């Protein structure tokens, strides 16, 4: 086999490509992989911690593990969503409506963006708060049906879903660990700060 055959995979037996999302350049075309797999890879690359849950019982178990791991038993969770507080009201979790009282922000989201592993949120989750005004520790409850390929797709769904009541304060959570790298910045991440983030992903499809 010649030199170029070795380079370009000549011969009848061809080994599968070892190329992955992690090994490709930032400006190369996306690999055709499932949206959930792509999100998981990019989310972990951003520094996020991921817990997949088959049912709500596993969500509760995951929450207990997060609290124990970080010794948050006596820490009130900052929350802006009354229905989320009600859903976890019997789990011995203290909640607060004041950010300064807590080290943890507990929230839902609009969408999970596979393209860059970010989490799309809006005034439905943040009200008028800026990302810099919420605690650096965040626990997000999301579902698999909220996975989308890109920010553009997520914005289209939001526009269609809310129609005349499109939420304000739309932004993304993207950096889940302190970094000095020159990360690409878009109009939804400009000025955002790094967060320590856990994602509880509930299967609903």
Short mmCIF file of N, CA and C in Angstrom, two decimals, residues 10-164:
data_model
loop_
_atom_site.label_atom_id
_atom_site.label_comp_id
_atom_site.label_asym_id
_atom_site.label_seq_id
_atom_site.Cartn_x
_atom_site.Cartn_y
_atom_site.Cartn_z
N UNK A 10 -6.81 3.89 1.80
CA UNK A 10 -6.94 3.02 0.65
C UNK A 10 -7.08 1.56 1.06
N UNK A 11 -7.51 0.70 0.12
CA UNK A 11 -7.68 -0.71 0.43
C UNK A 11 -9.13 -1.03 0.73
N UNK A 12 -9.45 -2.30 0.82
CA UNK A 12 -10.83 -2.73 1.03
C UNK A 12 -11.28 -2.51 2.46
N UNK A 13 -10.40 -2.70 3.43
CA UNK A 13 -10.76 -2.54 4.83
C UNK A 13 -10.48 -1.11 5.28
N UNK A 14 -11.53 -0.43 5.67
CA UNK A 14 -11.38 0.95 6.12
C UNK A 14 -11.77 1.06 7.58
N UNK A 15 -10.89 1.62 8.35
CA UNK A 15 -11.17 1.81 9.76
C UNK A 15 -12.15 2.95 9.94
N UNK A 16 -13.00 2.85 10.95
CA UNK A 16 -13.95 3.92 11.24
C UNK A 16 -13.22 5.18 11.65
N UNK A 17 -13.78 6.31 11.30
CA UNK A 17 -13.16 7.58 11.64
C UNK A 17 -13.11 7.79 13.14
N UNK A 18 -11.99 8.30 13.62
CA UNK A 18 -11.85 8.62 15.04
C UNK A 18 -12.23 10.06 15.31
N UNK A 19 -12.68 10.73 14.27
CA UNK A 19 -13.02 12.14 14.41
C UNK A 19 -14.27 12.30 15.27
N UNK A 20 -14.22 13.20 16.20
CA UNK A 20 -15.34 13.45 17.09
C UNK A 20 -15.60 14.95 17.15
N UNK A 21 -16.66 15.32 17.87
CA UNK A 21 -16.94 16.74 18.06
C UNK A 21 -15.76 17.43 18.71
N UNK A 22 -15.10 16.73 19.66
CA UNK A 22 -14.01 17.36 20.39
C UNK A 22 -12.78 17.61 19.52
N UNK A 23 -12.55 16.76 18.49
CA UNK A 23 -11.32 16.86 17.70
C UNK A 23 -11.46 17.75 16.49
N UNK A 24 -12.66 18.21 16.18
CA UNK A 24 -12.85 19.05 15.00
C UNK A 24 -12.63 20.52 15.34
N UNK A 25 -12.22 21.27 14.32
CA UNK A 25 -12.02 22.69 14.50
C UNK A 25 -13.35 23.41 14.71
N UNK A 26 -13.29 24.60 15.28
CA UNK A 26 -14.50 25.34 15.62
C UNK A 26 -15.31 25.73 14.39
N UNK A 27 -14.64 25.88 13.21
CA UNK A 27 -15.33 26.36 12.02
C UNK A 27 -15.59 25.26 10.99
N UNK A 28 -15.36 24.00 11.37
CA UNK A 28 -15.62 22.89 10.47
C UNK A 28 -17.09 22.49 10.56
N UNK A 29 -17.65 21.91 9.51
CA UNK A 29 -19.06 21.50 9.53
C UNK A 29 -19.34 20.51 10.65
N UNK A 30 -20.55 20.56 11.23
CA UNK A 30 -20.92 19.67 12.32
C UNK A 30 -20.97 18.23 11.84
N UNK A 31 -20.57 17.31 12.71
CA UNK A 31 -20.75 15.90 12.43
C UNK A 31 -22.23 15.57 12.55
N UNK A 32 -22.70 14.58 11.76
CA UNK A 32 -24.09 14.18 11.81
C UNK A 32 -24.29 13.19 12.95
N UNK A 33 -24.40 13.70 14.16
CA UNK A 33 -24.64 12.84 15.31
C UNK A 33 -25.93 13.30 15.97
N UNK A 34 -26.58 12.42 16.73
CA UNK A 34 -27.85 12.77 17.37
C UNK A 34 -27.73 14.01 18.24
N UNK A 35 -28.81 14.79 18.28
CA UNK A 35 -28.80 16.05 18.99
C UNK A 35 -28.51 15.86 20.48
N UNK A 36 -29.02 14.77 21.07
CA UNK A 36 -28.79 14.56 22.50
C UNK A 36 -27.33 14.24 22.79
N UNK A 37 -26.71 13.47 21.91
CA UNK A 37 -25.30 13.13 22.08
C UNK A 37 -24.42 14.37 21.90
N UNK A 38 -24.75 15.17 20.90
CA UNK A 38 -23.98 16.38 20.65
C UNK A 38 -24.07 17.34 21.83
N UNK A 39 -25.29 17.50 22.38
CA UNK A 39 -25.45 18.38 23.53
C UNK A 39 -24.62 17.89 24.71
N UNK A 40 -24.70 16.59 24.99
CA UNK A 40 -23.96 16.03 26.12
C UNK A 40 -22.47 16.29 26.01
N UNK A 41 -21.92 16.08 24.81
CA UNK A 41 -20.49 16.30 24.58
C UNK A 41 -20.11 17.76 24.82
N UNK A 42 -20.89 18.67 24.22
CA UNK A 42 -20.57 20.10 24.33
C UNK A 42 -20.83 20.63 25.75
N UNK A 43 -21.88 20.15 26.38
CA UNK A 43 -22.20 20.58 27.73
C UNK A 43 -21.08 20.21 28.71
N UNK A 44 -20.60 18.99 28.61
CA UNK A 44 -19.50 18.55 29.47
C UNK A 44 -18.21 19.30 29.13
N UNK A 45 -18.03 19.59 27.85
CA UNK A 45 -16.85 20.36 27.42
C UNK A 45 -16.86 21.75 28.05
N UNK A 46 -18.06 22.30 28.22
CA UNK A 46 -18.21 23.61 28.86
C UNK A 46 -17.99 23.56 30.37
N UNK A 47 -17.95 22.34 30.92
CA UNK A 47 -17.71 22.20 32.36
C UNK A 47 -18.95 21.88 33.17
N UNK A 48 -20.09 21.60 32.51
CA UNK A 48 -21.32 21.29 33.22
C UNK A 48 -21.35 19.87 33.75
N UNK A 49 -22.14 19.65 34.78
CA UNK A 49 -22.34 18.32 35.35
C UNK A 49 -23.75 17.85 35.00
N UNK A 50 -23.83 16.61 34.53
CA UNK A 50 -25.03 16.13 33.86
C UNK A 50 -25.58 14.89 34.58
N UNK A 51 -26.89 14.90 34.90
CA UNK A 51 -27.54 13.73 35.50
C UNK A 51 -28.78 13.40 34.67
N UNK A 52 -28.75 12.24 34.01
CA UNK A 52 -29.89 11.81 33.20
C UNK A 52 -30.87 11.05 34.09
N UNK A 53 -32.17 11.35 33.94
CA UNK A 53 -33.19 10.75 34.80
C UNK A 53 -34.31 10.16 33.95
N UNK A 54 -34.62 8.89 34.19
CA UNK A 54 -35.71 8.21 33.46
C UNK A 54 -37.08 8.66 33.93
N UNK A 55 -37.18 9.01 35.21
CA UNK A 55 -38.47 9.43 35.76
C UNK A 55 -38.23 10.46 36.87
N UNK A 56 -39.32 11.00 37.42
CA UNK A 56 -39.18 12.07 38.40
C UNK A 56 -38.56 11.56 39.71
N UNK A 57 -38.76 10.28 39.99
CA UNK A 57 -38.11 9.70 41.17
C UNK A 57 -36.60 9.81 41.09
N UNK A 58 -36.05 9.61 39.89
CA UNK A 58 -34.61 9.75 39.71
C UNK A 58 -34.17 11.20 39.77
N UNK A 59 -35.06 12.12 39.39
CA UNK A 59 -34.77 13.54 39.54
C UNK A 59 -34.59 13.88 41.02
N UNK A 60 -35.50 13.37 41.86
CA UNK A 60 -35.42 13.62 43.30
C UNK A 60 -34.16 13.01 43.89
N UNK A 61 -33.81 11.81 43.43
CA UNK A 61 -32.59 11.16 43.90
C UNK A 61 -31.36 11.96 43.48
N UNK A 62 -31.38 12.44 42.23
CA UNK A 62 -30.27 13.25 41.75
C UNK A 62 -30.11 14.53 42.54
N UNK A 63 -31.23 15.15 42.87
CA UNK A 63 -31.19 16.38 43.67
C UNK A 63 -30.59 16.11 45.05
N UNK A 64 -30.98 15.01 45.66
CA UNK A 64 -30.42 14.65 46.97
C UNK A 64 -28.91 14.48 46.89
N UNK A 65 -28.45 13.82 45.83
CA UNK A 65 -27.02 13.60 45.66
C UNK A 65 -26.26 14.92 45.46
N UNK A 66 -26.85 15.84 44.71
CA UNK A 66 -26.24 17.15 44.49
C UNK A 66 -26.11 17.90 45.81
N UNK A 67 -27.17 17.88 46.59
CA UNK A 67 -27.18 18.58 47.89
C UNK A 67 -26.13 17.98 48.82
N UNK A 68 -26.05 16.65 48.87
CA UNK A 68 -25.07 15.99 49.73
C UNK A 68 -23.65 16.25 49.28
N UNK A 69 -23.42 16.19 47.96
CA UNK A 69 -22.08 16.40 47.42
C UNK A 69 -21.53 17.78 47.77
N UNK A 70 -22.41 18.77 47.77
CA UNK A 70 -21.98 20.15 48.02
C UNK A 70 -22.27 20.65 49.43
N UNK A 71 -22.82 19.76 50.26
CA UNK A 71 -23.17 20.11 51.65
C UNK A 71 -24.09 21.33 51.69
N UNK A 72 -25.16 21.24 50.90
CA UNK A 72 -26.13 22.33 50.81
C UNK A 72 -27.38 22.07 51.66
N UNK A 73 -27.29 21.16 52.61
CA UNK A 73 -28.46 20.81 53.43
C UNK A 73 -29.06 22.03 54.13
N UNK A 74 -28.22 22.94 54.56
CA UNK A 74 -28.69 24.12 55.28
C UNK A 74 -28.72 25.36 54.40
N UNK A 75 -28.51 25.17 53.11
CA UNK A 75 -28.47 26.30 52.18
C UNK A 75 -29.82 26.47 51.48
N UNK A 76 -30.47 27.61 51.61
CA UNK A 76 -31.72 27.82 50.88
C UNK A 76 -31.45 27.96 49.39
N UNK A 77 -32.34 27.42 48.58
CA UNK A 77 -32.21 27.53 47.13
C UNK A 77 -32.97 28.77 46.66
N UNK A 78 -32.28 29.64 45.96
CA UNK A 78 -32.91 30.83 45.37
C UNK A 78 -33.79 30.38 44.21
N UNK A 79 -35.04 30.79 44.22
CA UNK A 79 -35.99 30.31 43.23
C UNK A 79 -36.91 31.44 42.80
N UNK A 80 -37.22 31.51 41.50
CA UNK A 80 -38.10 32.55 40.96
C UNK A 80 -39.37 31.95 40.35
N UNK A 81 -39.46 30.63 40.35
CA UNK A 81 -40.58 29.93 39.74
C UNK A 81 -41.43 29.26 40.82
N UNK A 82 -42.61 29.81 41.14
CA UNK A 82 -43.47 29.25 42.19
C UNK A 82 -43.88 27.80 41.94
N UNK A 83 -44.14 27.44 40.69
CA UNK A 83 -44.56 26.07 40.39
C UNK A 83 -43.44 25.07 40.62
N UNK A 84 -42.20 25.50 40.40
CA UNK A 84 -41.05 24.64 40.64
C UNK A 84 -40.88 24.43 42.15
N UNK A 85 -41.07 25.49 42.91
CA UNK A 85 -41.01 25.38 44.37
C UNK A 85 -42.08 24.42 44.89
N UNK A 86 -43.28 24.52 44.32
CA UNK A 86 -44.38 23.65 44.74
C UNK A 86 -44.08 22.18 44.41
N UNK A 87 -43.46 21.96 43.29
CA UNK A 87 -43.15 20.59 42.86
C UNK A 87 -42.16 19.90 43.79
N UNK A 88 -41.31 20.69 44.43
CA UNK A 88 -40.29 20.13 45.33
C UNK A 88 -40.57 20.48 46.79
N UNK A 89 -41.78 20.87 47.10
CA UNK A 89 -42.12 21.35 48.45
C UNK A 89 -41.99 20.29 49.53
N UNK A 90 -42.11 19.00 49.17
CA UNK A 90 -42.04 17.93 50.18
C UNK A 90 -40.67 17.26 50.22
N UNK A 91 -39.64 17.93 49.69
CA UNK A 91 -38.31 17.32 49.60
C UNK A 91 -37.32 17.88 50.62
N UNK A 92 -37.82 18.54 51.63
CA UNK A 92 -36.96 19.07 52.69
C UNK A 92 -35.88 20.00 52.14
N UNK A 93 -36.27 20.80 51.13
CA UNK A 93 -35.37 21.80 50.55
C UNK A 93 -35.88 23.18 50.95
N UNK A 94 -35.02 23.98 51.48
CA UNK A 94 -35.39 25.35 51.84
C UNK A 94 -35.29 26.24 50.60
N UNK A 95 -36.27 27.12 50.44
CA UNK A 95 -36.28 28.03 49.30
C UNK A 95 -36.27 29.47 49.76
N UNK A 96 -35.71 30.33 48.91
CA UNK A 96 -35.66 31.75 49.20
C UNK A 96 -35.96 32.54 47.93
N UNK A 97 -36.60 33.69 48.09
CA UNK A 97 -36.86 34.58 46.95
C UNK A 97 -35.84 35.72 46.91
N UNK A 98 -34.82 35.63 47.74
CA UNK A 98 -33.78 36.67 47.81
C UNK A 98 -32.43 36.07 47.46
N UNK A 99 -31.82 36.56 46.40
CA UNK A 99 -30.56 36.00 45.91
C UNK A 99 -29.44 36.08 46.94
N UNK A 100 -29.42 37.15 47.71
CA UNK A 100 -28.34 37.33 48.68
C UNK A 100 -28.38 36.32 49.81
N UNK A 101 -29.52 35.63 49.97
CA UNK A 101 -29.66 34.63 51.04
C UNK A 101 -29.16 33.25 50.62
N UNK A 102 -28.79 33.09 49.35
CA UNK A 102 -28.50 31.75 48.85
C UNK A 102 -27.22 31.68 48.03
N UNK A 103 -26.67 30.46 47.96
CA UNK A 103 -25.51 30.19 47.12
C UNK A 103 -25.92 29.41 45.88
N UNK A 104 -27.22 29.06 45.77
CA UNK A 104 -27.68 28.18 44.70
C UNK A 104 -28.94 28.75 44.04
N UNK A 105 -28.97 28.74 42.72
CA UNK A 105 -30.15 29.14 41.97
C UNK A 105 -30.76 27.89 41.34
N UNK A 106 -32.04 27.64 41.61
CA UNK A 106 -32.74 26.48 41.08
C UNK A 106 -33.76 26.95 40.06
N UNK A 107 -33.70 26.39 38.84
CA UNK A 107 -34.53 26.92 37.76
C UNK A 107 -34.84 25.88 36.70
N UNK A 108 -35.77 26.22 35.82
CA UNK A 108 -36.01 25.46 34.61
C UNK A 108 -35.29 26.21 33.47
N UNK A 109 -35.62 25.91 32.23
CA UNK A 109 -35.03 26.63 31.10
C UNK A 109 -35.99 26.61 29.93
N UNK A 110 -35.64 27.28 28.85
CA UNK A 110 -36.42 27.26 27.63
C UNK A 110 -35.99 26.10 26.74
N UNK A 111 -34.68 26.02 26.49
CA UNK A 111 -34.15 24.97 25.61
C UNK A 111 -32.71 24.62 25.98
N UNK A 112 -32.29 23.44 25.52
CA UNK A 112 -30.91 22.98 25.62
C UNK A 112 -30.34 23.01 24.21
N UNK A 113 -29.25 23.73 24.02
CA UNK A 113 -28.70 23.96 22.68
C UNK A 113 -27.55 22.99 22.40
N UNK A 114 -27.77 22.05 21.47
CA UNK A 114 -26.78 21.03 21.18
C UNK A 114 -25.52 21.59 20.54
N UNK A 115 -25.68 22.59 19.71
CA UNK A 115 -24.56 23.13 18.93
C UNK A 115 -23.39 23.58 19.79
N UNK A 116 -23.69 24.20 20.93
CA UNK A 116 -22.59 24.69 21.79
C UNK A 116 -22.75 24.27 23.25
N UNK A 117 -23.71 23.38 23.55
CA UNK A 117 -23.85 22.89 24.92
C UNK A 117 -24.34 23.93 25.90
N UNK A 118 -25.05 24.94 25.42
CA UNK A 118 -25.52 26.00 26.31
C UNK A 118 -26.98 25.76 26.71
N UNK A 119 -27.45 26.56 27.66
CA UNK A 119 -28.82 26.46 28.15
C UNK A 119 -29.51 27.80 27.92
N UNK A 120 -30.59 27.77 27.15
CA UNK A 120 -31.31 28.98 26.79
C UNK A 120 -32.37 29.29 27.85
N UNK A 121 -32.30 30.50 28.42
CA UNK A 121 -33.25 30.92 29.44
C UNK A 121 -33.84 32.28 29.05
N UNK A 122 -34.90 32.67 29.75
CA UNK A 122 -35.55 33.93 29.44
C UNK A 122 -36.13 34.52 30.73
N UNK A 123 -36.97 35.54 30.56
CA UNK A 123 -37.61 36.15 31.72
C UNK A 123 -38.57 35.18 32.42
N UNK A 124 -38.94 34.09 31.76
CA UNK A 124 -39.75 33.06 32.41
C UNK A 124 -38.98 32.40 33.54
N UNK A 125 -37.66 32.40 33.43
CA UNK A 125 -36.81 31.83 34.48
C UNK A 125 -36.12 32.89 35.32
N UNK A 126 -35.68 33.97 34.68
CA UNK A 126 -34.85 34.98 35.36
C UNK A 126 -35.62 36.23 35.77
N UNK A 127 -36.86 36.37 35.30
CA UNK A 127 -37.58 37.64 35.44
C UNK A 127 -36.72 38.73 34.80
N UNK A 128 -36.38 39.79 35.55
CA UNK A 128 -35.55 40.86 34.97
C UNK A 128 -34.10 40.76 35.40
N UNK A 129 -33.75 39.67 36.09
CA UNK A 129 -32.41 39.53 36.63
C UNK A 129 -31.35 39.33 35.54
N UNK A 130 -30.18 39.88 35.77
CA UNK A 130 -29.03 39.61 34.92
C UNK A 130 -28.32 38.38 35.47
N UNK A 131 -27.55 37.70 34.61
CA UNK A 131 -26.84 36.50 35.06
C UNK A 131 -25.88 36.81 36.20
N UNK A 132 -25.33 38.00 36.20
CA UNK A 132 -24.39 38.39 37.26
C UNK A 132 -25.09 38.58 38.60
N UNK A 133 -26.42 38.65 38.60
CA UNK A 133 -27.17 38.88 39.83
C UNK A 133 -27.68 37.60 40.49
N UNK A 134 -27.44 36.46 39.84
CA UNK A 134 -27.87 35.20 40.44
C UNK A 134 -26.66 34.44 40.98
N UNK A 135 -26.86 33.53 41.93
CA UNK A 135 -25.74 32.80 42.52
C UNK A 135 -24.91 32.07 41.48
N UNK A 136 -23.64 31.82 41.80
CA UNK A 136 -22.76 31.17 40.84
C UNK A 136 -23.04 29.67 40.70
N UNK A 137 -23.74 29.09 41.70
CA UNK A 137 -24.13 27.69 41.63
C UNK A 137 -25.55 27.60 41.10
N UNK A 138 -25.76 26.79 40.06
CA UNK A 138 -27.08 26.68 39.43
C UNK A 138 -27.45 25.22 39.25
N UNK A 139 -28.70 24.90 39.59
CA UNK A 139 -29.26 23.58 39.30
C UNK A 139 -30.42 23.80 38.33
N UNK A 140 -30.34 23.17 37.15
CA UNK A 140 -31.36 23.32 36.12
C UNK A 140 -32.13 22.02 35.95
N UNK A 141 -33.46 22.11 35.96
CA UNK A 141 -34.31 20.97 35.65
C UNK A 141 -34.83 21.16 34.23
N UNK A 142 -34.54 20.20 33.35
CA UNK A 142 -34.97 20.28 31.96
C UNK A 142 -35.46 18.92 31.50
N UNK A 143 -36.08 18.88 30.32
CA UNK A 143 -36.57 17.63 29.75
C UNK A 143 -35.94 17.39 28.39
N UNK A 144 -35.95 16.14 27.96
CA UNK A 144 -35.33 15.80 26.68
C UNK A 144 -36.05 16.46 25.50
N UNK A 145 -37.33 16.78 25.65
CA UNK A 145 -38.07 17.44 24.57
C UNK A 145 -37.61 18.88 24.37
N UNK A 146 -36.82 19.41 25.28
CA UNK A 146 -36.32 20.78 25.15
C UNK A 146 -34.99 20.84 24.39
N UNK A 147 -34.47 19.71 23.98
CA UNK A 147 -33.24 19.67 23.20
C UNK A 147 -33.48 20.17 21.78
N UNK A 148 -32.68 21.12 21.34
CA UNK A 148 -32.74 21.61 19.96
C UNK A 148 -31.32 21.73 19.42
N UNK A 149 -31.21 21.81 18.11
CA UNK A 149 -29.90 21.84 17.46
C UNK A 149 -29.16 23.16 17.69
N UNK A 150 -29.87 24.29 17.53
CA UNK A 150 -29.19 25.58 17.55
C UNK A 150 -29.99 26.63 18.31
N UNK A 151 -29.33 27.75 18.60
CA UNK A 151 -30.00 28.88 19.24
C UNK A 151 -31.13 29.39 18.35
N UNK A 152 -30.87 29.46 17.04
CA UNK A 152 -31.88 29.93 16.11
C UNK A 152 -33.14 29.09 16.17
N UNK A 153 -32.97 27.77 16.23
CA UNK A 153 -34.12 26.88 16.32
C UNK A 153 -34.88 27.10 17.62
N UNK A 154 -34.13 27.28 18.70
CA UNK A 154 -34.76 27.53 19.99
C UNK A 154 -35.57 28.82 19.99
N UNK A 155 -35.02 29.86 19.38
CA UNK A 155 -35.72 31.14 19.31
C UNK A 155 -36.99 31.05 18.46
N UNK A 156 -36.95 30.27 17.39
CA UNK A 156 -38.13 30.08 16.55
C UNK A 156 -39.25 29.39 17.34
N UNK A 157 -38.88 28.39 18.14
CA UNK A 157 -39.88 27.67 18.93
C UNK A 157 -40.48 28.58 19.99
N UNK A 158 -39.63 29.41 20.60
CA UNK A 158 -40.13 30.36 21.61
C UNK A 158 -41.12 31.33 20.97
N UNK A 159 -40.78 31.83 19.80
CA UNK A 159 -41.66 32.78 19.11
C UNK A 159 -43.00 32.14 18.77
N UNK A 160 -42.96 30.89 18.31
CA UNK A 160 -44.19 30.19 17.95
C UNK A 160 -45.01 29.83 19.19
N UNK A 161 -44.33 29.45 20.26
CA UNK A 161 -45.01 29.02 21.48
C UNK A 161 -45.71 30.17 22.18
N UNK A 162 -45.03 31.31 22.29
CA UNK A 162 -45.57 32.43 23.07
C UNK A 162 -46.28 33.47 22.21
N UNK A 163 -46.05 33.44 20.90
CA UNK A 163 -46.72 34.33 19.94
C UNK A 163 -46.65 35.80 20.38
N UNK A 164 -47.75 36.36 20.86
CA UNK A 164 -47.80 37.78 21.20
C UNK A 164 -47.19 38.09 22.56
#
